[in-house]
JSON list of C-alpha atoms and ligand atoms in Angstrom, two decimals:
[
{"chain": "A", "resi": 857, "resn": "VAL", "atom": "CA", "xyz": [10.11, -28.86, 14.84]},
{"chain": "A", "resi": 858, "resn": "SER", "atom": "CA", "xyz": [8.38, -32.21, 14.61]},
{"chain": "A", "resi": 859, "resn": "SER", "atom": "CA", "xyz": [8.59, -33.05, 18.33]},
{"chain": "A", "resi": 860, "resn": "LEU", "atom": "CA", "xyz": [7.54, -29.52, 19.15]},
{"chain": "A", "resi": 861, "resn": "LEU", "atom": "CA", "xyz": [4.40, -29.81, 17.03]},
{"chain": "A", "resi": 862, "resn": "SER", "atom": "CA", "xyz": [3.40, -33.26, 18.18]},
{"chain": "A", "resi": 863, "resn": "GLY", "atom": "CA", "xyz": [3.46, -32.02, 21.76]},
{"chain": "A", "resi": 864, "resn": "CYS", "atom": "CA", "xyz": [1.45, -28.87, 21.24]},
{"chain": "A", "resi": 865, "resn": "ARG", "atom": "CA", "xyz": [-2.21, -28.58, 22.00]},
{"chain": "A", "resi": 866, "resn": "THR", "atom": "CA", "xyz": [-4.53, -28.64, 19.02]},
{"chain": "A", "resi": 867, "resn": "PHE", "atom": "CA", "xyz": [-7.73, -26.67, 18.84]},
{"chain": "A", "resi": 868, "resn": "LYS", "atom": "CA", "xyz": [-10.38, -27.64, 16.35]},
{"chain": "A", "resi": 869, "resn": "VAL", "atom": "CA", "xyz": [-12.16, -24.60, 14.95]},
{"chain": "A", "resi": 870, "resn": "LEU", "atom": "CA", "xyz": [-15.23, -25.11, 12.80]},
{"chain": "A", "resi": 871, "resn": "VAL", "atom": "CA", "xyz": [-16.04, -22.40, 10.25]},
{"chain": "A", "resi": 872, "resn": "ILE", "atom": "CA", "xyz": [-19.63, -22.36, 9.06]},
{"chain": "A", "resi": 873, "resn": "GLY", "atom": "CA", "xyz": [-22.02, -20.03, 7.27]},
{"chain": "A", "resi": 874, "resn": "ASP", "atom": "CA", "xyz": [-23.67, -19.52, 3.88]},
{"chain": "A", "resi": 875, "resn": "SER", "atom": "CA", "xyz": [-21.67, -20.10, 0.73]},
{"chain": "A", "resi": 876, "resn": "ALA", "atom": "CA", "xyz": [-19.71, -17.10, -0.61]},
{"chain": "A", "resi": 877, "resn": "VAL", "atom": "CA", "xyz": [-19.49, -15.29, 2.75]},
{"chain": "A", "resi": 878, "resn": "GLY", "atom": "CA", "xyz": [-15.70, -15.83, 2.68]},
{"chain": "A", "resi": 879, "resn": "LYS", "atom": "CA", "xyz": [-15.07, -18.89, 4.89]},
{"chain": "A", "resi": 880, "resn": "THR", "atom": "CA", "xyz": [-12.38, -20.25, 2.60]},
{"chain": "A", "resi": 881, "resn": "CYS", "atom": "CA", "xyz": [-10.66, -16.88, 2.26]},
{"chain": "A", "resi": 882, "resn": "LEU", "atom": "CA", "xyz": [-10.75, -16.35, 6.02]},
{"chain": "A", "resi": 883, "resn": "THR", "atom": "CA", "xyz": [-9.13, -19.70, 6.71]},
{"chain": "A", "resi": 884, "resn": "HIS", "atom": "CA", "xyz": [-6.49, -18.94, 4.07]},
{"chain": "A", "resi": 885, "resn": "ARG", "atom": "CA", "xyz": [-5.87, -15.61, 5.71]},
{"chain": "A", "resi": 886, "resn": "LEU", "atom": "CA", "xyz": [-5.49, -17.28, 9.10]},
{"chain": "A", "resi": 887, "resn": "SER", "atom": "CA", "xyz": [-3.25, -20.10, 7.96]},
{"chain": "A", "resi": 888, "resn": "ALA", "atom": "CA", "xyz": [-1.18, -18.43, 5.25]},
{"chain": "A", "resi": 889, "resn": "ALA", "atom": "CA", "xyz": [-1.58, -14.73, 6.08]},
{"chain": "A", "resi": 890, "resn": "GLN", "atom": "CA", "xyz": [-2.77, -14.17, 2.53]},
{"chain": "A", "resi": 891, "resn": "PHE", "atom": "CA", "xyz": [-5.92, -13.40, 0.63]},
{"chain": "A", "resi": 892, "resn": "PRO", "atom": "CA", "xyz": [-6.04, -16.01, -2.14]},
{"chain": "A", "resi": 893, "resn": "SER", "atom": "CA", "xyz": [-6.12, -14.56, -5.65]},
{"chain": "A", "resi": 894, "resn": "CYS", "atom": "CA", "xyz": [-8.58, -17.22, -6.67]},
{"chain": "A", "resi": 895, "resn": "VAL", "atom": "CA", "xyz": [-10.60, -19.71, -4.63]},
{"chain": "A", "resi": 896, "resn": "GLU", "atom": "CA", "xyz": [-12.70, -22.59, -5.78]},
{"chain": "A", "resi": 897, "resn": "ALA", "atom": "CA", "xyz": [-15.98, -23.50, -4.17]},
{"chain": "A", "resi": 898, "resn": "THR", "atom": "CA", "xyz": [-15.35, -25.79, -1.24]},
{"chain": "A", "resi": 899, "resn": "ILE", "atom": "CA", "xyz": [-16.62, -29.34, -1.50]},
{"chain": "A", "resi": 900, "resn": "GLY", "atom": "CA", "xyz": [-17.42, -30.98, 1.79]},
{"chain": "A", "resi": 901, "resn": "VAL", "atom": "CA", "xyz": [-14.64, -29.75, 4.03]},
{"chain": "A", "resi": 902, "resn": "ASP", "atom": "CA", "xyz": [-11.04, -28.49, 3.70]},
{"chain": "A", "resi": 903, "resn": "PHE", "atom": "CA", "xyz": [-8.51, -28.36, 6.50]},
{"chain": "A", "resi": 904, "resn": "ARG", "atom": "CA", "xyz": [-6.03, -25.60, 7.13]},
{"chain": "A", "resi": 905, "resn": "GLU", "atom": "CA", "xyz": [-3.70, -25.19, 10.06]},
{"chain": "A", "resi": 906, "resn": "ARG", "atom": "CA", "xyz": [-2.08, -22.39, 11.91]},
{"chain": "A", "resi": 907, "resn": "LEU", "atom": "CA", "xyz": [0.59, -22.54, 14.55]},
{"chain": "A", "resi": 908, "resn": "LEU", "atom": "CA", "xyz": [0.50, -19.81, 17.13]},
{"chain": "A", "resi": 909, "resn": "ASP", "atom": "CA", "xyz": [2.62, -18.73, 20.02]},
{"chain": "A", "resi": 910, "resn": "VAL", "atom": "CA", "xyz": [0.11, -17.50, 22.57]},
{"chain": "A", "resi": 911, "resn": "ASP", "atom": "CA", "xyz": [1.77, -16.05, 25.65]},
{"chain": "A", "resi": 912, "resn": "GLY", "atom": "CA", "xyz": [4.69, -18.43, 25.22]},
{"chain": "A", "resi": 913, "resn": "GLU", "atom": "CA", "xyz": [2.66, -21.56, 24.59]},
{"chain": "A", "resi": 914, "resn": "MET", "atom": "CA", "xyz": [2.71, -23.10, 21.12]},
{"chain": "A", "resi": 915, "resn": "ILE", "atom": "CA", "xyz": [-0.75, -24.09, 19.99]},
{"chain": "A", "resi": 916, "resn": "LYS", "atom": "CA", "xyz": [-2.13, -25.43, 16.74]},
{"chain": "A", "resi": 917, "resn": "LEU", "atom": "CA", "xyz": [-5.39, -24.20, 15.25]},
{"chain": "A", "resi": 918, "resn": "GLN", "atom": "CA", "xyz": [-6.99, -26.78, 13.03]},
{"chain": "A", "resi": 919, "resn": "LEU", "atom": "CA", "xyz": [-9.45, -24.89, 10.86]},
{"chain": "A", "resi": 920, "resn": "TRP", "atom": "CA", "xyz": [-12.34, -26.85, 9.37]},
{"chain": "A", "resi": 921, "resn": "ASP", "atom": "CA", "xyz": [-13.49, -24.91, 6.32]},
{"chain": "A", "resi": 922, "resn": "THR", "atom": "CA", "xyz": [-16.88, -26.36, 5.49]},
{"chain": "A", "resi": 923, "resn": "ALA", "atom": "CA", "xyz": [-19.27, -26.11, 2.55]},
{"chain": "A", "resi": 924, "resn": "GLY", "atom": "CA", "xyz": [-23.01, -25.98, 2.56]},
{"chain": "A", "resi": 925, "resn": "GLN", "atom": "CA", "xyz": [-23.99, -28.49, -0.11]},
{"chain": "A", "resi": 926, "resn": "GLU", "atom": "CA", "xyz": [-26.79, -30.60, 1.28]},
{"chain": "A", "resi": 927, "resn": "ARG", "atom": "CA", "xyz": [-25.74, -33.91, -0.19]},
{"chain": "A", "resi": 928, "resn": "PHE", "atom": "CA", "xyz": [-22.26, -33.67, 1.34]},
{"chain": "A", "resi": 929, "resn": "ARG", "atom": "CA", "xyz": [-23.34, -32.11, 4.55]},
{"chain": "A", "resi": 930, "resn": "LYS", "atom": "CA", "xyz": [-25.79, -34.64, 5.86]},
{"chain": "A", "resi": 931, "resn": "SER", "atom": "CA", "xyz": [-23.31, -37.41, 6.45]},
{"chain": "A", "resi": 932, "resn": "MET", "atom": "CA", "xyz": [-20.48, -35.13, 7.54]},
{"chain": "A", "resi": 933, "resn": "VAL", "atom": "CA", "xyz": [-22.15, -32.80, 9.99]},
{"chain": "A", "resi": 934, "resn": "PRO", "atom": "CA", "xyz": [-21.65, -35.05, 13.05]},
{"chain": "A", "resi": 935, "resn": "HIS", "atom": "CA", "xyz": [-17.89, -35.13, 12.28]},
{"chain": "A", "resi": 936, "resn": "PHE", "atom": "CA", "xyz": [-17.81, -31.36, 12.05]},
{"chain": "A", "resi": 937, "resn": "TYR", "atom": "CA", "xyz": [-19.04, -30.94, 15.58]},
{"chain": "A", "resi": 938, "resn": "ARG", "atom": "CA", "xyz": [-17.22, -33.83, 17.24]},
{"chain": "A", "resi": 939, "resn": "ASN", "atom": "CA", "xyz": [-14.66, -32.56, 19.78]},
{"chain": "A", "resi": 940, "resn": "VAL", "atom": "CA", "xyz": [-14.91, -29.04, 18.43]},
{"chain": "A", "resi": 941, "resn": "HIS", "atom": "CA", "xyz": [-13.27, -26.29, 20.51]},
{"chain": "A", "resi": 942, "resn": "ALA", "atom": "CA", "xyz": [-14.85, -23.28, 18.82]},
{"chain": "A", "resi": 943, "resn": "VAL", "atom": "CA", "xyz": [-17.34, -22.49, 16.09]},
{"chain": "A", "resi": 944, "resn": "LEU", "atom": "CA", "xyz": [-17.11, -19.43, 13.85]},
{"chain": "A", "resi": 945, "resn": "PHE", "atom": "CA", "xyz": [-20.45, -18.38, 12.38]},
{"chain": "A", "resi": 946, "resn": "VAL", "atom": "CA", "xyz": [-19.54, -16.28, 9.36]},
{"chain": "A", "resi": 947, "resn": "TYR", "atom": "CA", "xyz": [-21.83, -13.93, 7.43]},
{"chain": "A", "resi": 948, "resn": "ASP", "atom": "CA", "xyz": [-21.13, -11.28, 4.79]},
{"chain": "A", "resi": 949, "resn": "ILE", "atom": "CA", "xyz": [-21.93, -7.77, 6.05]},
{"chain": "A", "resi": 950, "resn": "THR", "atom": "CA", "xyz": [-23.06, -6.83, 2.53]},
{"chain": "A", "resi": 951, "resn": "CYS", "atom": "CA", "xyz": [-25.45, -9.77, 2.25]},
{"chain": "A", "resi": 952, "resn": "ARG", "atom": "CA", "xyz": [-28.40, -9.67, 4.56]},
{"chain": "A", "resi": 953, "resn": "ALA", "atom": "CA", "xyz": [-29.55, -13.13, 3.48]},
{"chain": "A", "resi": 954, "resn": "SER", "atom": "CA", "xyz": [-26.33, -14.59, 4.87]},
{"chain": "A", "resi": 955, "resn": "PHE", "atom": "CA", "xyz": [-27.08, -12.91, 8.19]},
{"chain": "A", "resi": 956, "resn": "ASN", "atom": "CA", "xyz": [-30.67, -14.16, 8.18]},
{"chain": "A", "resi": 957, "resn": "SER", "atom": "CA", "xyz": [-29.41, -17.71, 7.62]},
{"chain": "A", "resi": 958, "resn": "LEU", "atom": "CA", "xyz": [-27.49, -17.66, 10.87]},
{"chain": "A", "resi": 959, "resn": "THR", "atom": "CA", "xyz": [-30.44, -19.00, 12.83]},
{"chain": "A", "resi": 960, "resn": "THR", "atom": "CA", "xyz": [-30.28, -22.15, 10.70]},
{"chain": "A", "resi": 961, "resn": "TRP", "atom": "CA", "xyz": [-26.56, -22.52, 11.38]},
{"chain": "A", "resi": 962, "resn": "VAL", "atom": "CA", "xyz": [-27.04, -21.95, 15.09]},
{"chain": "A", "resi": 963, "resn": "GLU", "atom": "CA", "xyz": [-29.75, -24.59, 15.07]},
{"chain": "A", "resi": 964, "resn": "GLU", "atom": "CA", "xyz": [-27.45, -27.06, 13.31]},
{"chain": "A", "resi": 965, "resn": "CYS", "atom": "CA", "xyz": [-24.80, -26.39, 15.92]},
{"chain": "A", "resi": 966, "resn": "ARG", "atom": "CA", "xyz": [-27.27, -26.88, 18.76]},
{"chain": "A", "resi": 967, "resn": "ARG", "atom": "CA", "xyz": [-28.54, -30.18, 17.32]},
{"chain": "A", "resi": 968, "resn": "ASN", "atom": "CA", "xyz": [-25.06, -31.56, 16.85]},
{"chain": "A", "resi": 969, "resn": "SER", "atom": "CA", "xyz": [-23.10, -30.37, 19.83]},
{"chain": "A", "resi": 970, "resn": "LEU", "atom": "CA", "xyz": [-24.99, -32.69, 22.18]},
{"chain": "A", "resi": 971, "resn": "GLY", "atom": "CA", "xyz": [-25.46, -30.36, 25.06]},
{"chain": "A", "resi": 972, "resn": "GLN", "atom": "CA", "xyz": [-21.82, -29.22, 25.16]},
{"chain": "A", "resi": 973, "resn": "GLU", "atom": "CA", "xyz": [-21.32, -25.50, 25.57]},
{"chain": "A", "resi": 974, "resn": "VAL", "atom": "CA", "xyz": [-19.01, -24.78, 22.63]},
{"chain": "A", "resi": 975, "resn": "PRO", "atom": "CA", "xyz": [-17.43, -21.30, 22.47]},
{"chain": "A", "resi": 976, "resn": "ARG", "atom": "CA", "xyz": [-19.06, -19.48, 19.57]},
{"chain": "A", "resi": 977, "resn": "PHE", "atom": "CA", "xyz": [-18.00, -16.49, 17.55]},
{"chain": "A", "resi": 978, "resn": "LEU", "atom": "CA", "xyz": [-20.04, -14.35, 15.20]},
{"chain": "A", "resi": 979, "resn": "VAL", "atom": "CA", "xyz": [-17.89, -13.07, 12.34]},
{"chain": "A", "resi": 980, "resn": "GLY", "atom": "CA", "xyz": [-19.13, -10.38, 9.95]},
{"chain": "A", "resi": 981, "resn": "ASN", "atom": "CA", "xyz": [-16.80, -10.56, 6.95]},
{"chain": "A", "resi": 982, "resn": "LYS", "atom": "CA", "xyz": [-16.01, -8.20, 4.02]},
{"chain": "A", "resi": 983, "resn": "THR", "atom": "CA", "xyz": [-15.74, -4.97, 6.00]},
{"chain": "A", "resi": 984, "resn": "ASP", "atom": "CA", "xyz": [-13.53, -3.64, 3.18]},
{"chain": "A", "resi": 985, "resn": "LEU", "atom": "CA", "xyz": [-16.75, -3.26, 1.17]},
{"chain": "A", "resi": 986, "resn": "ARG", "atom": "CA", "xyz": [-18.39, -1.06, 3.79]},
{"chain": "A", "resi": 987, "resn": "ASP", "atom": "CA", "xyz": [-17.67, 2.15, 1.92]},
{"chain": "A", "resi": 988, "resn": "VAL", "atom": "CA", "xyz": [-18.77, 0.92, -1.47]},
{"chain": "A", "resi": 989, "resn": "ILE", "atom": "CA", "xyz": [-22.17, -0.36, -0.32]},
{"chain": "A", "resi": 990, "resn": "ARG", "atom": "CA", "xyz": [-25.04, 1.94, 0.63]},
{"chain": "A", "resi": 991, "resn": "ALA", "atom": "CA", "xyz": [-25.37, 1.99, 4.39]},
{"chain": "A", "resi": 992, "resn": "ASP", "atom": "CA", "xyz": [-28.93, 0.65, 4.34]},
{"chain": "A", "resi": 993, "resn": "GLY", "atom": "CA", "xyz": [-27.73, -2.41, 2.44]},
{"chain": "A", "resi": 994, "resn": "LEU", "atom": "CA", "xyz": [-25.35, -3.42, 5.19]},
{"chain": "A", "resi": 995, "resn": "VAL", "atom": "CA", "xyz": [-25.98, -5.62, 8.18]},
{"chain": "A", "resi": 996, "resn": "SER", "atom": "CA", "xyz": [-25.55, -3.14, 11.02]},
{"chain": "A", "resi": 997, "resn": "GLN", "atom": "CA", "xyz": [-23.15, -3.78, 13.87]},
{"chain": "A", "resi": 998, "resn": "GLU", "atom": "CA", "xyz": [-26.01, -3.11, 16.24]},
{"chain": "A", "resi": 999, "resn": "GLN", "atom": "CA", "xyz": [-28.09, -5.90, 14.74]},
{"chain": "A", "resi": 1000, "resn": "ALA", "atom": "CA", "xyz": [-25.13, -8.28, 14.79]},
{"chain": "A", "resi": 1001, "resn": "LYS", "atom": "CA", "xyz": [-24.29, -7.42, 18.39]},
{"chain": "A", "resi": 1002, "resn": "ASN", "atom": "CA", "xyz": [-27.86, -8.17, 19.42]},
{"chain": "A", "resi": 1003, "resn": "PHE", "atom": "CA", "xyz": [-27.75, -11.50, 17.66]},
{"chain": "A", "resi": 1004, "resn": "ALA", "atom": "CA", "xyz": [-24.44, -12.35, 19.31]},
{"chain": "A", "resi": 1005, "resn": "LYS", "atom": "CA", "xyz": [-25.81, -11.45, 22.72]},
{"chain": "A", "resi": 1006, "resn": "THR", "atom": "CA", "xyz": [-28.94, -13.52, 22.25]},
{"chain": "A", "resi": 1007, "resn": "HIS", "atom": "CA", "xyz": [-26.93, -16.54, 21.19]},
{"chain": "A", "resi": 1008, "resn": "ASN", "atom": "CA", "xyz": [-24.08, -16.13, 23.64]},
{"chain": "A", "resi": 1009, "resn": "MET", "atom": "CA", "xyz": [-21.40, -15.42, 21.05]},
{"chain": "A", "resi": 1010, "resn": "MET", "atom": "CA", "xyz": [-18.40, -13.12, 20.81]},
{"chain": "A", "resi": 1011, "resn": "PHE", "atom": "CA", "xyz": [-18.80, -10.73, 17.89]},
{"chain": "A", "resi": 1012, "resn": "PHE", "atom": "CA", "xyz": [-16.16, -9.52, 15.44]},
{"chain": "A", "resi": 1013, "resn": "GLU", "atom": "CA", "xyz": [-16.19, -7.82, 12.09]},
{"chain": "A", "resi": 1014, "resn": "THR", "atom": "CA", "xyz": [-13.32, -8.53, 9.77]},
{"chain": "A", "resi": 1015, "resn": "SER", "atom": "CA", "xyz": [-12.08, -8.62, 6.21]},
{"chain": "A", "resi": 1016, "resn": "ALA", "atom": "CA", "xyz": [-10.29, -11.63, 4.80]},
{"chain": "A", "resi": 1017, "resn": "LYS", "atom": "CA", "xyz": [-9.14, -9.36, 2.00]},
{"chain": "A", "resi": 1018, "resn": "CYS", "atom": "CA", "xyz": [-7.68, -6.53, 3.95]},
{"chain": "A", "resi": 1019, "resn": "THR", "atom": "CA", "xyz": [-6.83, -7.01, 7.59]},
{"chain": "A", "resi": 1020, "resn": "SER", "atom": "CA", "xyz": [-4.10, -6.43, 10.13]},
{"chain": "A", "resi": 1021, "resn": "ARG", "atom": "CA", "xyz": [-2.52, -9.07, 12.31]},
{"chain": "A", "resi": 1022, "resn": "PRO", "atom": "CA", "xyz": [-3.73, -9.43, 15.88]},
{"chain": "A", "resi": 1023, "resn": "ARG", "atom": "CA", "xyz": [-1.04, -8.11, 18.18]},
{"chain": "A", "resi": 1024, "resn": "CYS", "atom": "CA", "xyz": [-1.31, -10.82, 20.82]},
{"chain": "A", "resi": 1025, "resn": "VAL", "atom": "CA", "xyz": [0.12, -13.56, 18.62]},
{"chain": "A", "resi": 1026, "resn": "ARG", "atom": "CA", "xyz": [3.53, -14.11, 17.07]},
{"chain": "A", "resi": 1027, "resn": "GLU", "atom": "CA", "xyz": [4.06, -15.80, 13.74]},
{"chain": "A", "resi": 1028, "resn": "VAL", "atom": "CA", "xyz": [5.84, -19.15, 13.98]},
{"chain": "A", "resi": 1029, "resn": "PRO", "atom": "CA", "xyz": [7.64, -20.77, 11.05]},
{"chain": "A", "resi": 1030, "resn": "TYR", "atom": "CA", "xyz": [5.55, -23.72, 10.01]},
{"chain": "A", "resi": 1031, "resn": "GLN", "atom": "CA", "xyz": [6.48, -26.86, 8.11]},
{"chain": "A", "resi": 1032, "resn": "ARG", "atom": "CA", "xyz": [3.33, -28.57, 7.11]},
{"chain": "A", "resi": 1033, "resn": "ASP", "atom": "CA", "xyz": [4.67, -32.02, 6.16]},
{"chain": "A", "resi": 1034, "resn": "LYS", "atom": "CA", "xyz": [6.31, -32.49, 9.53]},
{"chain": "A", "resi": 1035, "resn": "VAL", "atom": "CA", "xyz": [3.12, -32.17, 11.49]},
{"chain": "A", "resi": 1036, "resn": "GLU", "atom": "CA", "xyz": [1.88, -35.19, 13.38]},
{"chain": "A", "resi": 1037, "resn": "ASP", "atom": "CA", "xyz": [-1.53, -35.39, 14.93]},
{"chain": "B", "resi": 1215, "resn": "LIG", "atom": "P1", "xyz": [-17.06, -19.40, 1.03]},
{"chain": "B", "resi": 1215, "resn": "LIG", "atom": "O1", "xyz": [-18.01, -20.01, 0.06]},
{"chain": "B", "resi": 1215, "resn": "LIG", "atom": "O2", "xyz": [-17.75, -18.95, 2.28]},
{"chain": "B", "resi": 1215, "resn": "LIG", "atom": "O3", "xyz": [-15.88, -20.28, 1.32]},
{"chain": "B", "resi": 1215, "resn": "LIG", "atom": "O4", "xyz": [-16.50, -18.05, 0.36]},
{"chain": "B", "resi": 1215, "resn": "LIG", "atom": "P2", "xyz": [-15.11, -17.83, -0.40]},
{"chain": "B", "resi": 1215, "resn": "LIG", "atom": "O5", "xyz": [-13.99, -17.74, 0.58]},
{"chain": "B", "resi": 1215, "resn": "LIG", "atom": "O6", "xyz": [-14.99, -18.82, -1.49]},
{"chain": "B", "resi": 1215, "resn": "LIG", "atom": "O7", "xyz": [-15.32, -16.36, -0.97]},
{"chain": "B", "resi": 1215, "resn": "LIG", "atom": "C1", "xyz": [-16.41, -16.05, -1.82]},
{"chain": "B", "resi": 1215, "resn": "LIG", "atom": "C2", "xyz": [-16.10, -14.78, -2.61]},
{"chain": "B", "resi": 1215, "resn": "LIG", "atom": "O8", "xyz": [-16.00, -13.67, -1.72]},
{"chain": "B", "resi": 1215, "resn": "LIG", "atom": "C3", "xyz": [-14.76, -14.84, -3.35]},
{"chain": "B", "resi": 1215, "resn": "LIG", "atom": "O9", "xyz": [-14.94, -14.20, -4.58]},
{"chain": "B", "resi": 1215, "resn": "LIG", "atom": "C4", "xyz": [-13.81, -14.04, -2.49]},
{"chain": "B", "resi": 1215, "resn": "LIG", "atom": "O10", "xyz": [-12.78, -13.44, -3.23]},
{"chain": "B", "resi": 1215, "resn": "LIG", "atom": "C5", "xyz": [-14.74, -13.02, -1.86]},
{"chain": "B", "resi": 1215, "resn": "LIG", "atom": "N1", "xyz": [-14.31, -12.59, -0.52]},
{"chain": "B", "resi": 1215, "resn": "LIG", "atom": "C6", "xyz": [-14.03, -13.39, 0.55]},
{"chain": "B", "resi": 1215, "resn": "LIG", "atom": "N2", "xyz": [-13.68, -12.65, 1.62]},
{"chain": "B", "resi": 1215, "resn": "LIG", "atom": "C7", "xyz": [-13.73, -11.35, 1.22]},
{"chain": "B", "resi": 1215, "resn": "LIG", "atom": "C8", "xyz": [-13.48, -10.09, 1.89]},
{"chain": "B", "resi": 1215, "resn": "LIG", "atom": "O11", "xyz": [-13.13, -9.99, 3.07]},
{"chain": "B", "resi": 1215, "resn": "LIG", "atom": "N3", "xyz": [-13.67, -8.97, 1.13]},
{"chain": "B", "resi": 1215, "resn": "LIG", "atom": "C9", "xyz": [-14.05, -9.01, -0.17]},
{"chain": "B", "resi": 1215, "resn": "LIG", "atom": "N4", "xyz": [-14.19, -7.85, -0.82]},
{"chain": "B", "resi": 1215, "resn": "LIG", "atom": "N5", "xyz": [-14.29, -10.16, -0.82]},
{"chain": "B", "resi": 1215, "resn": "LIG", "atom": "C10", "xyz": [-14.14, -11.31, -0.14]},
{"chain": "B", "resi": 1216, "resn": "LIG", "atom": "MG1", "xyz": [-15.49, -22.25, 0.70]}
]
């Protein structure tokens, strides 16, 4: 397993967005296929990994689960964006403020990615709450699609709490302590 992992390509995926939109839960879901029963507020950045078999090639996703606290962020932001392969901009579909903040996050990305064209994904989380929230309180898909188009992003809605596995990928047994960078 160890030689297999050291040889596989690693993709750094940065997860950003307002606090409480579900970034930590999403990265747990991706790396452990679980919704955590309890999460603590992220401080600075946490790392989670996921090994995937994509069309026969083993790849490693290195998920950077970030937090928004100003005092931590300032010094760390350049590290977040260094050699990044993809950025996920996460908002909560039940929290319009988190959607409105996206322009700030996009601006941070622009300032720090030094002219590189980084693949960007807009992720509306907490779709499991769609039915319990009045429709006019939700961020509409139409609005999100427009935003994604304007900012050249792929758009997805999801739920870290309740989701099905993408069909294109196969789960690979993963032994964390044997991973080399
Ligand atoms: P972060 O600050 O962006 O990392 O957000 P967290 O992952 O810590 O989640 C904030 C809160 O939202 C927690 O209480 C989670 O249980 C909850 N949460 C996260 N994702 C979902 C989701 O998809 N659906 C629902 N209903 N709650 C969620
Ligand atoms: Mg967090």
